[in-house]
PDB file of C-alpha atoms in Angstrom:
ATOM      1  CA  UNK L 334      -0.022  -0.040  -0.167  1.00  0.00           C
ATOM      2  CA  UNK L 335       1.175   3.529  -0.952  1.00  0.00           C
ATOM      3  CA  UNK L 336      -0.117   6.958   0.332  1.00  0.00           C
ATOM      4  CA  UNK L 337      -0.564   9.483  -2.463  1.00  0.00           C
ATOM      5  CA  UNK L 338      -1.268  13.107  -1.956  1.00  0.00           C
ATOM      6  CA  UNK L 339      -2.617  15.755  -4.162  1.00  0.00           C
ATOM      7  CA  UNK L 340      -0.838  15.969  -7.594  1.00  0.00           C
ATOM      8  CA  UNK L 341       0.788  12.623  -6.797  1.00  0.00           C
ATOM      9  CA  UNK L 342      -2.758  10.782  -7.341  1.00  0.00           C
ATOM     10  CA  UNK L 343      -3.147   9.526 -10.904  1.00  0.00           C
ATOM     11  CA  UNK L 344      -6.070  11.187 -12.389  1.00  0.00           C
ATOM     12  CA  UNK L 345      -7.473   8.286 -14.573  1.00  0.00           C
ATOM     13  CA  UNK L 346      -7.315   5.973 -11.461  1.00  0.00           C
ATOM     14  CA  UNK L 347      -9.011   8.952  -9.170  1.00  0.00           C
ATOM     15  CA  UNK L 348     -11.737   9.198 -11.996  1.00  0.00           C
ATOM     16  CA  UNK L 349     -12.153   5.454 -12.136  1.00  0.00           C
ATOM     17  CA  UNK L 350     -12.728   5.128  -8.181  1.00  0.00           C
ATOM     18  CA  UNK L 351     -15.381   7.860  -8.407  1.00  0.00           C
ATOM     19  CA  UNK L 352     -17.069   6.178 -11.018  1.00  0.00           C
ATOM     20  CA  UNK L 353     -17.255   2.955  -9.856  1.00  0.00           C
ATOM     21  CA  UNK L 354     -17.780   3.367  -6.097  1.00  0.00           C
ATOM     22  CA  UNK L 355     -21.292   3.641  -4.491  1.00  0.00           C
ATOM     23  CA  UNK L 356     -20.106   6.151  -2.047  1.00  0.00           C
ATOM     24  CA  UNK L 357     -18.933   8.584  -4.330  1.00  0.00           C
ATOM     25  CA  UNK L 358     -20.447  12.144  -4.228  1.00  0.00           C
ATOM     26  CA  UNK L 359     -18.950  15.139  -6.349  1.00  0.00           C
ATOM     27  CA  UNK L 360     -17.331  16.565  -3.383  1.00  0.00           C
ATOM     28  CA  UNK L 361     -14.476  13.773  -3.737  1.00  0.00           C
ATOM     29  CA  UNK L 362     -13.961  14.531  -7.476  1.00  0.00           C
ATOM     30  CA  UNK L 363     -10.708  16.042  -9.071  1.00  0.00           C
ATOM     31  CA  UNK L 364     -13.045  18.736 -10.029  1.00  0.00           C
ATOM     32  CA  UNK L 365     -14.113  19.739  -6.480  1.00  0.00           C
ATOM     33  CA  UNK L 366     -10.651  19.346  -5.206  1.00  0.00           C
ATOM     34  CA  UNK L 367      -9.413  22.123  -7.702  1.00  0.00           C
ATOM     35  CA  UNK L 368     -12.638  24.165  -6.913  1.00  0.00           C
ATOM     36  CA  UNK L 369     -11.987  24.096  -3.167  1.00  0.00           C
ATOM     37  CA  UNK L 370      -8.242  25.254  -3.973  1.00  0.00           C
ATOM     38  CA  UNK L 371      -9.560  28.273  -6.086  1.00  0.00           C
ATOM     39  CA  UNK L 372     -11.606  30.305  -3.517  1.00  0.00           C
ATOM     40  CA  UNK L 373     -10.883  32.540  -0.567  1.00  0.00           C
ATOM     41  CA  UNK L 374     -11.194  31.154   2.856  1.00  0.00           C
ATOM     42  CA  UNK L 375     -10.795  27.399   1.688  1.00  0.00           C
ATOM     43  CA  UNK L 376      -8.066  25.149   0.730  1.00  0.00           C
ATOM     44  CA  UNK L 377      -8.020  21.632   0.026  1.00  0.00           C
ATOM     45  CA  UNK L 378      -5.870  18.238   0.094  1.00  0.00           C
ATOM     46  CA  UNK L 379      -6.447  14.974  -1.463  1.00  0.00           C
ATOM     47  CA  UNK L 380      -5.217  11.930   0.350  1.00  0.00           C
ATOM     48  CA  UNK L 381      -5.163   8.452  -1.493  1.00  0.00           C
ATOM     49  CA  UNK L 382      -4.047   5.040  -0.561  1.00  0.00           C
ATOM     50  CA  UNK L 383      -3.248   2.738  -3.618  1.00  0.00           C
ATOM     51  CA  UNK L 384      -1.640  -0.825  -4.528  1.00  0.00           C
ATOM     52  CA  UNK L 385      -0.435  -2.071  -7.675  1.00  0.00           C
ATOM     53  CA  UNK L 386      -3.945  -2.198  -9.121  1.00  0.00           C
ATOM     54  CA  UNK L 387      -6.101   0.831  -8.175  1.00  0.00           C
ATOM     55  CA  UNK L 388      -6.818   3.303  -5.555  1.00  0.00           C
ATOM     56  CA  UNK L 389      -8.355   1.766  -2.435  1.00  0.00           C
ATOM     57  CA  UNK L 390      -9.286   4.642  -0.545  1.00  0.00           C
ATOM     58  CA  UNK L 391      -9.562   8.436  -1.058  1.00  0.00           C
ATOM     59  CA  UNK L 392     -10.688  11.604   0.716  1.00  0.00           C
ATOM     60  CA  UNK L 393     -10.785  15.179  -0.134  1.00  0.00           C
ATOM     61  CA  UNK L 394     -10.130  17.231   3.041  1.00  0.00           C
ATOM     62  CA  UNK L 395     -11.192  21.040   2.994  1.00  0.00           C
ATOM     63  CA  UNK L 396      -9.540  23.481   5.444  1.00  0.00           C
ATOM     64  CA  UNK L 397     -11.690  26.475   6.158  1.00  0.00           C
ATOM     65  CA  UNK L 398     -11.716  29.697   8.471  1.00  0.00           C
ATOM     66  CA  UNK L 399     -13.521  32.802   8.714  1.00  0.00           C
ATOM     67  CA  UNK L 400     -11.907  36.360   8.522  1.00  0.00           C
ATOM     68  CA  UNK L 401     -10.959  38.321  11.321  1.00  0.00           C
ATOM     69  CA  UNK L 402     -11.213  37.230  15.076  1.00  0.00           C
ATOM     70  CA  UNK L 403     -13.611  34.515  14.114  1.00  0.00           C
ATOM     71  CA  UNK L 404     -10.797  32.906  12.211  1.00  0.00           C
ATOM     72  CA  UNK L 405      -8.834  31.884  14.955  1.00  0.00           C
ATOM     73  CA  UNK L 406     -11.742  30.108  16.711  1.00  0.00           C
ATOM     74  CA  UNK L 407     -12.938  28.564  13.475  1.00  0.00           C
ATOM     75  CA  UNK L 408      -9.932  26.643  11.946  1.00  0.00           C
ATOM     76  CA  UNK L 409     -11.766  23.525  10.808  1.00  0.00           C
ATOM     77  CA  UNK L 410     -11.222  20.771   8.327  1.00  0.00           C
ATOM     78  CA  UNK L 411     -14.481  19.430   6.596  1.00  0.00           C
ATOM     79  CA  UNK L 412     -14.566  16.178   4.716  1.00  0.00           C
ATOM     80  CA  UNK L 413     -17.934  16.344   2.467  1.00  0.00           C
ATOM     81  CA  UNK L 414     -19.584  13.450   1.733  1.00  0.00           C
ATOM     82  CA  UNK L 415     -17.185  11.464   3.559  1.00  0.00           C
ATOM     83  CA  UNK L 416     -14.249   8.994   2.248  1.00  0.00           C
ATOM     84  CA  UNK L 417     -14.451   6.612  -0.560  1.00  0.00           C
ATOM     85  CA  UNK L 418     -12.899   3.236   0.191  1.00  0.00           C
ATOM     86  CA  UNK L 419     -12.803  -0.268  -1.133  1.00  0.00           C
ATOM     87  CA  UNK L 420     -14.651  -2.562   1.208  1.00  0.00           C
ATOM     88  CA  UNK L 421     -12.582  -5.594   0.135  1.00  0.00           C
ATOM     89  CA  UNK L 422      -9.511  -3.768   1.371  1.00  0.00           C
ATOM     90  CA  UNK L 423     -10.201  -2.224   4.879  1.00  0.00           C
ATOM     91  CA  UNK L 424      -6.677  -1.719   5.669  1.00  0.00           C
ATOM     92  CA  UNK L 425      -6.679   1.135   2.879  1.00  0.00           C
ATOM     93  CA  UNK L 426      -9.197   3.074   4.943  1.00  0.00           C
ATOM     94  CA  UNK L 427      -7.182   2.630   8.119  1.00  0.00           C
ATOM     95  CA  UNK L 428      -4.069   4.231   6.303  1.00  0.00           C
ATOM     96  CA  UNK L 429      -6.250   7.027   4.870  1.00  0.00           C
ATOM     97  CA  UNK L 430      -7.513   8.141   8.496  1.00  0.00           C
ATOM     98  CA  UNK L 431      -3.942   8.055   9.851  1.00  0.00           C
ATOM     99  CA  UNK L 432      -2.572  10.176   7.148  1.00  0.00           C
ATOM    100  CA  UNK L 433      -5.643  12.739   7.485  1.00  0.00           C
ATOM    101  CA  UNK L 434      -5.246  12.775  11.408  1.00  0.00           C
ATOM    102  CA  UNK L 435      -1.186  13.825  10.928  1.00  0.00           C
ATOM    103  CA  UNK L 436      -2.119  16.567   8.563  1.00  0.00           C
ATOM    104  CA  UNK L 437      -5.412  17.980  10.266  1.00  0.00           C
ATOM    105  CA  UNK L 438      -4.235  17.897  13.743  1.00  0.00           C
ATOM    106  CA  UNK L 439      -1.359  20.466  12.821  1.00  0.00           C
ATOM    107  CA  UNK L 440      -3.707  22.858  11.016  1.00  0.00           C
ATOM    108  CA  UNK L 441      -7.296  22.737  12.536  1.00  0.00           C
ATOM    109  CA  UNK L 442      -9.047  22.598  16.012  1.00  0.00           C
ATOM    110  CA  UNK L 443     -11.258  19.926  14.651  1.00  0.00           C
ATOM    111  CA  UNK L 444     -12.350  17.749  11.715  1.00  0.00           C
ATOM    112  CA  UNK L 445     -15.603  16.990  10.627  1.00  0.00           C
ATOM    113  CA  UNK L 446     -16.811  14.037   8.263  1.00  0.00           C
ATOM    114  CA  UNK L 447     -20.168  14.894   6.747  1.00  0.00           C
ATOM    115  CA  UNK L 448     -21.472  11.361   5.683  1.00  0.00           C
ATOM    116  CA  UNK L 449     -23.665  11.176   2.705  1.00  0.00           C
ATOM    117  CA  UNK L 450     -23.651   7.471   2.833  1.00  0.00           C
ATOM    118  CA  UNK L 451     -23.613   4.620   5.314  1.00  0.00           C
ATOM    119  CA  UNK L 452     -20.391   4.321   7.074  1.00  0.00           C
ATOM    120  CA  UNK L 453     -21.452   1.689   9.792  1.00  0.00           C
ATOM    121  CA  UNK L 454     -18.926  -0.677   8.718  1.00  0.00           C
ATOM    122  CA  UNK L 455     -16.095   1.663   9.470  1.00  0.00           C
ATOM    123  CA  UNK L 456     -17.711   3.248  12.594  1.00  0.00           C
ATOM    124  CA  UNK L 457     -15.320   1.431  14.989  1.00  0.00           C
ATOM    125  CA  UNK L 458     -12.483   2.288  12.814  1.00  0.00           C
ATOM    126  CA  UNK L 459     -13.103   6.076  13.018  1.00  0.00           C
ATOM    127  CA  UNK L 460     -13.346   5.798  16.784  1.00  0.00           C
ATOM    128  CA  UNK L 461      -9.931   4.082  17.125  1.00  0.00           C
ATOM    129  CA  UNK L 462      -8.640   7.230  15.291  1.00  0.00           C
ATOM    130  CA  UNK L 463     -10.427   9.498  17.833  1.00  0.00           C
ATOM    131  CA  UNK L 464     -13.578  10.384  16.232  1.00  0.00           C
ATOM    132  CA  UNK L 465     -16.731  10.749  17.890  1.00  0.00           C
ATOM    133  CA  UNK L 466     -20.085   9.524  16.069  1.00  0.00           C
ATOM    134  CA  UNK L 467     -22.782  12.095  15.840  1.00  0.00           C
ATOM    135  CA  UNK L 468     -26.321  11.060  14.886  1.00  0.00           C
ATOM    136  CA  UNK L 469     -27.279  13.198  11.979  1.00  0.00           C
ATOM    137  CA  UNK L 470     -30.103  12.990   9.827  1.00  0.00           C
ATOM    138  CA  UNK L 471     -31.006  13.505   6.158  1.00  0.00           C
ATOM    139  CA  UNK L 472     -33.419  13.176   3.499  1.00  0.00           C
ATOM    140  CA  UNK L 473     -33.008  11.306   0.101  1.00  0.00           C
ATOM    141  CA  UNK L 474     -35.867  11.572  -2.546  1.00  0.00           C
ATOM    142  CA  UNK L 475     -36.411   9.040  -5.163  1.00  0.00           C
ATOM    143  CA  UNK L 476     -36.814  10.927  -8.348  1.00  0.00           C
ATOM    144  CA  UNK L 477     -37.075   7.889 -10.805  1.00  0.00           C
ATOM    145  CA  UNK L 478     -40.740   8.643 -11.498  1.00  0.00           C
ATOM    146  CA  UNK L 479     -42.599  11.890 -11.482  1.00  0.00           C
ATOM    147  CA  UNK L 480     -45.970  10.880 -10.624  1.00  0.00           C
ATOM    148  CA  UNK L 481     -44.769   8.783  -7.647  1.00  0.00           C
ATOM    149  CA  UNK L 482     -42.452  11.622  -6.558  1.00  0.00           C
ATOM    150  CA  UNK L 483     -45.332  14.023  -6.692  1.00  0.00           C
ATOM    151  CA  UNK L 484     -47.762  11.784  -4.808  1.00  0.00           C
ATOM    152  CA  UNK L 485     -45.313  11.297  -1.778  1.00  0.00           C
ATOM    153  CA  UNK L 486     -45.277  15.121  -1.355  1.00  0.00           C
ATOM    154  CA  UNK L 487     -47.498  16.020   1.586  1.00  0.00           C
ATOM    155  CA  UNK L 488     -51.005  17.536   0.521  1.00  0.00           C
ATOM    156  CA  UNK L 489     -50.167  20.801   1.975  1.00  0.00           C
ATOM    157  CA  UNK L 490     -47.049  21.141   0.007  1.00  0.00           C
ATOM    158  CA  UNK L 491     -48.843  19.910  -3.285  1.00  0.00           C
ATOM    159  CA  UNK L 492     -51.410  22.696  -2.855  1.00  0.00           C
ATOM    160  CA  UNK L 493     -48.586  25.293  -2.424  1.00  0.00           C
ATOM    161  CA  UNK L 494     -46.991  24.165  -5.497  1.00  0.00           C
ATOM    162  CA  UNK L 495     -50.140  23.903  -7.596  1.00  0.00           C
ATOM    163  CA  UNK L 496     -50.857  27.512  -6.461  1.00  0.00           C
ATOM    164  CA  UNK L 497     -47.276  28.900  -7.396  1.00  0.00           C
ATOM    165  CA  UNK L 498     -47.697  27.282 -10.706  1.00  0.00           C
ATOM    166  CA  UNK L 499     -51.017  28.816 -11.273  1.00  0.00           C
ATOM    167  CA  UNK L 500     -49.652  32.269 -10.347  1.00  0.00           C
ATOM    168  CA  UNK L 501     -46.959  32.040 -13.230  1.00  0.00           C
ATOM    169  CA  UNK L 502     -43.938  31.072 -10.898  1.00  0.00           C
ATOM    170  CA  UNK L 503     -41.206  29.467 -13.196  1.00  0.00           C
ATOM    171  CA  UNK L 504     -37.945  28.200 -12.987  1.00  0.00           C
ATOM    172  CA  UNK L 505     -34.677  28.201 -15.194  1.00  0.00           C
ATOM    173  CA  UNK L 506     -30.971  27.999 -15.032  1.00  0.00           C
ATOM    174  CA  UNK L 507     -28.981  31.012 -14.267  1.00  0.00           C
ATOM    175  CA  UNK L 508     -27.968  32.625 -17.521  1.00  0.00           C
ATOM    176  CA  UNK L 509     -24.742  34.167 -16.255  1.00  0.00           C
ATOM    177  CA  UNK L 510     -22.662  35.673 -13.426  1.00  0.00           C
ATOM    178  CA  UNK L 511     -24.792  38.421 -12.970  1.00  0.00           C
ATOM    179  CA  UNK L 512     -27.836  36.098 -11.819  1.00  0.00           C
ATOM    180  CA  UNK L 513     -25.465  34.069  -9.843  1.00  0.00           C
ATOM    181  CA  UNK L 514     -24.670  36.995  -7.895  1.00  0.00           C
ATOM    182  CA  UNK L 515     -28.254  37.907  -7.510  1.00  0.00           C
ATOM    183  CA  UNK L 516     -28.887  34.504  -5.995  1.00  0.00           C
ATOM    184  CA  UNK L 517     -25.690  34.763  -3.811  1.00  0.00           C
ATOM    185  CA  UNK L 518     -27.019  38.414  -2.433  1.00  0.00           C
ATOM    186  CA  UNK L 519     -30.216  36.543  -1.349  1.00  0.00           C
ATOM    187  CA  UNK L 520     -28.146  33.635   0.472  1.00  0.00           C
ATOM    188  CA  UNK L 521     -26.058  36.088   2.096  1.00  0.00           C
ATOM    189  CA  UNK L 522     -28.986  38.095   3.539  1.00  0.00           C
ATOM    190  CA  UNK L 523     -30.505  34.808   4.766  1.00  0.00           C
ATOM    191  CA  UNK L 524     -27.239  33.787   6.471  1.00  0.00           C
ATOM    192  CA  UNK L 525     -26.721  37.091   8.001  1.00  0.00           C
ATOM    193  CA  UNK L 526     -30.174  37.912   9.453  1.00  0.00           C
ATOM    194  CA  UNK L 527     -31.550  34.476  10.094  1.00  0.00           C
ATOM    195  CA  UNK L 528     -28.944  31.544  10.143  1.00  0.00           C
ATOM    196  CA  UNK L 529     -25.920  33.234  11.612  1.00  0.00           C
ATOM    197  CA  UNK L 530     -23.755  30.581  10.112  1.00  0.00           C
ATOM    198  CA  UNK L 531     -20.409  31.002   8.005  1.00  0.00           C
ATOM    199  CA  UNK L 532     -20.810  31.497   4.474  1.00  0.00           C
ATOM    200  CA  UNK L 533     -18.287  31.390   1.532  1.00  0.00           C
ATOM    201  CA  UNK L 534     -17.534  34.551  -0.255  1.00  0.00           C
ATOM    202  CA  UNK L 535     -19.119  35.404  -3.859  1.00  0.00           C
ATOM    203  CA  UNK L 536     -16.030  33.857  -5.442  1.00  0.00           C
ATOM    204  CA  UNK L 537     -17.062  30.648  -4.207  1.00  0.00           C
ATOM    205  CA  UNK L 538     -20.417  30.863  -6.004  1.00  0.00           C
ATOM    206  CA  UNK L 539     -18.993  32.266  -9.235  1.00  0.00           C
ATOM    207  CA  UNK L 540     -16.322  29.547  -9.592  1.00  0.00           C
ATOM    208  CA  UNK L 541     -18.903  26.821  -9.127  1.00  0.00           C
ATOM    209  CA  UNK L 542     -20.690  28.437 -12.064  1.00  0.00           C
ATOM    210  CA  UNK L 543     -17.591  28.938 -14.159  1.00  0.00           C
ATOM    211  CA  UNK L 544     -16.443  25.313 -13.606  1.00  0.00           C
ATOM    212  CA  UNK L 545     -19.671  23.863 -14.295  1.00  0.00           C
ATOM    213  CA  UNK L 546     -19.663  21.617 -11.240  1.00  0.00           C
ATOM    214  CA  UNK L 547     -23.435  21.715 -11.061  1.00  0.00           C
ATOM    215  CA  UNK L 548     -26.622  23.921 -11.788  1.00  0.00           C
ATOM    216  CA  UNK L 549     -28.318  27.076 -10.353  1.00  0.00           C
ATOM    217  CA  UNK L 550     -31.953  26.844 -10.580  1.00  0.00           C
ATOM    218  CA  UNK L 551     -33.516  30.202 -10.327  1.00  0.00           C
ATOM    219  CA  UNK L 552     -37.151  30.658  -9.281  1.00  0.00           C
ATOM    220  CA  UNK L 553     -38.756  33.773 -11.070  1.00  0.00           C
ATOM    221  CA  UNK L 554     -42.081  35.657 -11.214  1.00  0.00           C
ATOM    222  CA  UNK L 555     -42.565  38.626 -13.485  1.00  0.00           C
ATOM    223  CA  UNK L 556     -39.145  38.427 -14.491  1.00  0.00           C
ATOM    224  CA  UNK L 557     -37.799  39.043 -11.068  1.00  0.00           C
ATOM    225  CA  UNK L 558     -35.695  36.167  -9.377  1.00  0.00           C
ATOM    226  CA  UNK L 559     -37.440  35.355  -6.035  1.00  0.00           C
ATOM    227  CA  UNK L 560     -35.551  32.051  -4.941  1.00  0.00           C
ATOM    228  CA  UNK L 561     -33.100  29.677  -6.168  1.00  0.00           C
ATOM    229  CA  UNK L 562     -31.073  26.482  -5.412  1.00  0.00           C
ATOM    230  CA  UNK L 563     -27.499  25.427  -5.893  1.00  0.00           C
ATOM    231  CA  UNK L 564     -27.165  21.773  -6.843  1.00  0.00           C
ATOM    232  CA  UNK L 565     -23.880  19.792  -7.440  1.00  0.00           C
ATOM    233  CA  UNK L 566     -24.420  16.929  -9.785  1.00  0.00           C
ATOM    234  CA  UNK L 567     -22.866  13.523  -9.853  1.00  0.00           C
ATOM    235  CA  UNK L 568     -23.652  12.377 -13.393  1.00  0.00           C
ATOM    236  CA  UNK L 569     -26.777  10.492 -13.650  1.00  0.00           C
ATOM    237  CA  UNK L 570     -26.732   9.027  -9.877  1.00  0.00           C
ATOM    238  CA  UNK L 571     -27.661  12.226  -7.826  1.00  0.00           C
ATOM    239  CA  UNK L 572     -28.455  15.777  -7.604  1.00  0.00           C
ATOM    240  CA  UNK L 573     -27.468  17.630  -4.277  1.00  0.00           C
ATOM    241  CA  UNK L 574     -28.951  20.564  -2.263  1.00  0.00           C
ATOM    242  CA  UNK L 575     -26.044  22.864  -1.573  1.00  0.00           C
ATOM    243  CA  UNK L 576     -27.585  26.175  -0.841  1.00  0.00           C
ATOM    244  CA  UNK L 577     -31.031  27.285  -1.138  1.00  0.00           C
ATOM    245  CA  UNK L 578     -32.869  30.397  -0.584  1.00  0.00           C
ATOM    246  CA  UNK L 579     -36.298  32.318  -1.314  1.00  0.00           C
ATOM    247  CA  UNK L 580     -37.889  35.613  -0.701  1.00  0.00           C
ATOM    248  CA  UNK L 581     -40.478  33.822   1.357  1.00  0.00           C
ATOM    249  CA  UNK L 582     -41.458  36.786   3.521  1.00  0.00           C
ATOM    250  CA  UNK L 583     -41.807  39.454   0.404  1.00  0.00           C
ATOM    251  CA  UNK L 584     -43.817  36.793  -1.721  1.00  0.00           C
ATOM    252  CA  UNK L 585     -45.572  34.537   0.790  1.00  0.00           C
ATOM    253  CA  UNK L 586     -48.196  33.272  -1.660  1.00  0.00           C
ATOM    254  CA  UNK L 587     -45.699  32.271  -4.295  1.00  0.00           C
ATOM    255  CA  UNK L 588     -43.633  30.029  -1.952  1.00  0.00           C
ATOM    256  CA  UNK L 589     -40.384  30.502  -3.417  1.00  0.00           C
ATOM    257  CA  UNK L 590     -38.329  28.306  -1.218  1.00  0.00           C
ATOM    258  CA  UNK L 591     -40.873  25.470  -1.699  1.00  0.00           C
ATOM    259  CA  UNK L 592     -40.714  25.915  -5.577  1.00  0.00           C
ATOM    260  CA  UNK L 593     -36.852  25.962  -5.488  1.00  0.00           C
ATOM    261  CA  UNK L 594     -36.920  22.573  -3.708  1.00  0.00           C
ATOM    262  CA  UNK L 595     -39.593  21.050  -6.206  1.00  0.00           C
ATOM    263  CA  UNK L 596     -37.717  22.338  -9.265  1.00  0.00           C
ATOM    264  CA  UNK L 597     -34.814  20.861  -8.282  1.00  0.00           C
ATOM    265  CA  UNK L 598     -36.475  17.294  -7.779  1.00  0.00           C
ATOM    266  CA  UNK L 599     -38.277  17.985 -11.078  1.00  0.00           C
ATOM    267  CA  UNK L 600     -34.873  18.626 -12.659  1.00  0.00           C
ATOM    268  CA  UNK L 601     -33.547  15.486 -11.487  1.00  0.00           C
ATOM    269  CA  UNK L 602     -36.439  13.506 -12.691  1.00  0.00           C
ATOM    270  CA  UNK L 603     -36.355  15.124 -15.992  1.00  0.00           C
ATOM    271  CA  UNK L 604     -32.620  14.537 -16.715  1.00  0.00           C
ATOM    272  CA  UNK L 605     -32.752  10.911 -15.489  1.00  0.00           C
ATOM    273  CA  UNK L 606     -31.069  11.568 -12.185  1.00  0.00           C
ATOM    274  CA  UNK L 607     -32.369   8.699  -9.736  1.00  0.00           C
ATOM    275  CA  UNK L 608     -31.932  10.860  -6.342  1.00  0.00           C
ATOM    276  CA  UNK L 609     -32.314  14.329  -4.893  1.00  0.00           C
ATOM    277  CA  UNK L 610     -30.229  14.489  -1.834  1.00  0.00           C
ATOM    278  CA  UNK L 611     -31.282  17.213   0.627  1.00  0.00           C
ATOM    279  CA  UNK L 612     -27.656  17.185   2.458  1.00  0.00           C
ATOM    280  CA  UNK L 613     -28.889  17.325   5.965  1.00  0.00           C
ATOM    281  CA  UNK L 614     -31.787  17.502   8.558  1.00  0.00           C
ATOM    282  CA  UNK L 615     -29.953  18.304  11.585  1.00  0.00           C
ATOM    283  CA  UNK L 616     -29.025  16.371  14.707  1.00  0.00           C
ATOM    284  CA  UNK L 617     -31.357  13.322  15.813  1.00  0.00           C
ATOM    285  CA  UNK L 618     -33.121  14.169  19.001  1.00  0.00           C
ATOM    286  CA  UNK L 619     -32.929  17.885  18.513  1.00  0.00           C
ATOM    287  CA  UNK L 620     -35.659  20.165  17.210  1.00  0.00           C
ATOM    288  CA  UNK L 621     -34.588  21.410  13.763  1.00  0.00           C
ATOM    289  CA  UNK L 622     -37.076  23.667  11.853  1.00  0.00           C
ATOM    290  CA  UNK L 623     -35.484  22.933   8.475  1.00  0.00           C
ATOM    291  CA  UNK L 624     -36.198  19.355   8.969  1.00  0.00           C
ATOM    292  CA  UNK L 625     -39.809  19.978   9.260  1.00  0.00           C
ATOM    293  CA  UNK L 626     -39.575  21.812   5.915  1.00  0.00           C
ATOM    294  CA  UNK L 627     -37.798  19.025   4.092  1.00  0.00           C
ATOM    295  CA  UNK L 628     -39.800  16.349   5.695  1.00  0.00           C
ATOM    296  CA  UNK L 629     -42.991  17.412   3.678  1.00  0.00           C
ATOM    297  CA  UNK L 630     -41.216  16.696   0.236  1.00  0.00           C
ATOM    298  CA  UNK L 631     -41.674  12.778   0.956  1.00  0.00           C
ATOM    299  CA  UNK L 632     -38.166  11.679   1.126  1.00  0.00           C
ATOM    300  CA  UNK L 633     -36.900   8.952   3.114  1.00  0.00           C
ATOM    301  CA  UNK L 634     -35.372  10.109   6.329  1.00  0.00           C
ATOM    302  CA  UNK L 635     -31.915   8.309   6.989  1.00  0.00           C
ATOM    303  CA  UNK L 636     -29.300   8.579   9.912  1.00  0.00           C
ATOM    304  CA  UNK L 637     -25.833   8.468   8.051  1.00  0.00           C
ATOM    305  CA  UNK L 638     -24.320  10.482  10.866  1.00  0.00           C
ATOM    306  CA  UNK L 639     -21.150  12.533  11.157  1.00  0.00           C
ATOM    307  CA  UNK L 640     -17.736  11.953  12.582  1.00  0.00           C
ATOM    308  CA  UNK L 641     -16.085  14.626  14.754  1.00  0.00           C
ATOM    309  CA  UNK L 642     -12.446  14.592  15.886  1.00  0.00           C
ATOM    310  CA  UNK L 643     -11.578  17.484  18.185  1.00  0.00           C
ATOM    311  CA  UNK L 644      -7.702  18.149  17.946  1.00  0.00           C
ATOM    312  CA  UNK L 645      -7.529  20.934  20.316  1.00  0.00           C
ATOM    313  CA  UNK L 646     -10.298  20.532  22.921  1.00  0.00           C
ATOM    314  CA  UNK L 647      -9.657  23.673  24.897  1.00  0.00           C
ATOM    315  CA  UNK L 648      -9.626  25.870  21.636  1.00  0.00           C
ATOM    316  CA  UNK L 649     -12.790  23.883  20.640  1.00  0.00           C
ATOM    317  CA  UNK L 650     -14.627  24.840  23.898  1.00  0.00           C
ATOM    318  CA  UNK L 651     -13.453  28.391  23.890  1.00  0.00           C
ATOM    319  CA  UNK L 652     -14.225  28.880  20.103  1.00  0.00           C
ATOM    320  CA  UNK L 653     -17.901  27.517  20.609  1.00  0.00           C
ATOM    321  CA  UNK L 654     -18.566  29.913  23.583  1.00  0.00           C
ATOM    322  CA  UNK L 655     -16.913  32.714  21.746  1.00  0.00           C
ATOM    323  CA  UNK L 656     -18.858  32.086  18.483  1.00  0.00           C
ATOM    324  CA  UNK L 657     -22.130  31.712  20.386  1.00  0.00           C
ATOM    325  CA  UNK L 658     -21.493  35.228  21.986  1.00  0.00           C
ATOM    326  CA  UNK L 659     -20.607  36.744  18.803  1.00  0.00           C
ATOM    327  CA  UNK L 660     -23.921  35.394  17.333  1.00  0.00           C
ATOM    328  CA  UNK L 661     -25.712  36.825  19.876  1.00  0.00           C
ATOM    329  CA  UNK L 662     -24.140  40.186  19.459  1.00  0.00           C
ATOM    330  CA  UNK L 663     -24.654  39.887  15.601  1.00  0.00           C
ATOM    331  CA  UNK L 664     -21.042  39.972  14.940  1.00  0.00           C
TER     332      UNK L 664
END
């Protein structure tokens, strides 16, 4: 077994692993590795373990921090989608996690693995490497049949969708950078005024569009963009909800956020993509309003969880307290 990093990883073998592994997501692809390294506030490293035949395990690790004082308390590593590994060669995953630990412990306060598939077989291995399992929920929607997909949506959501359609709410892909920036402005307002969570800068959204890593579906009414959704795509396998927003308070009878979700589901169905992944529904056992919103679209609720490794416990606790205080102060 040999550990490879970044440019050492042969591109054809990397692409073959993503193409053939059922745990693949867009976030482990070479395209996203390059994307994460192209935007401010982020960097990425790729780690792979290979033998003479193929790559047996791989991860793309993103390194993130905020600007200013928040940056000191927010140095974190996020592994979107989890790792890709060959179940027939479990030792490769062990080598991979050790390499990630050695690198991330030097740079970050904590590392979080945001699973988008079942890693139950590796839970003990993650725990041996110092990770804690966090029960975390998600919804995945079967988009293989349009009638069945719509039939699984709650009756109240169905009424909202029909009402919006009667009111001439439409949707189309972003036509250029200017529309991407309009979408970003809506998302930024949402994160500043309501969610109070970190948000990448505008170059993140622009580069996503330029590199054609997915689609922007924009909800429109009378020529105005009133909502939208940013969706990574993994060939014909799955469409993912990355960022979504809607001007629901300004247009309550048009249901912009509902329609953004619906049009993403419809896009997947119309383009032969079998799954719409909603990318998270909060911690199990905790109230989460977004979960209630997502649940009404008829997806199956699953618990793939997350893995959390805290490298610097004192800074982690101090950072959580500091960020909570900053959030309350509106900083």
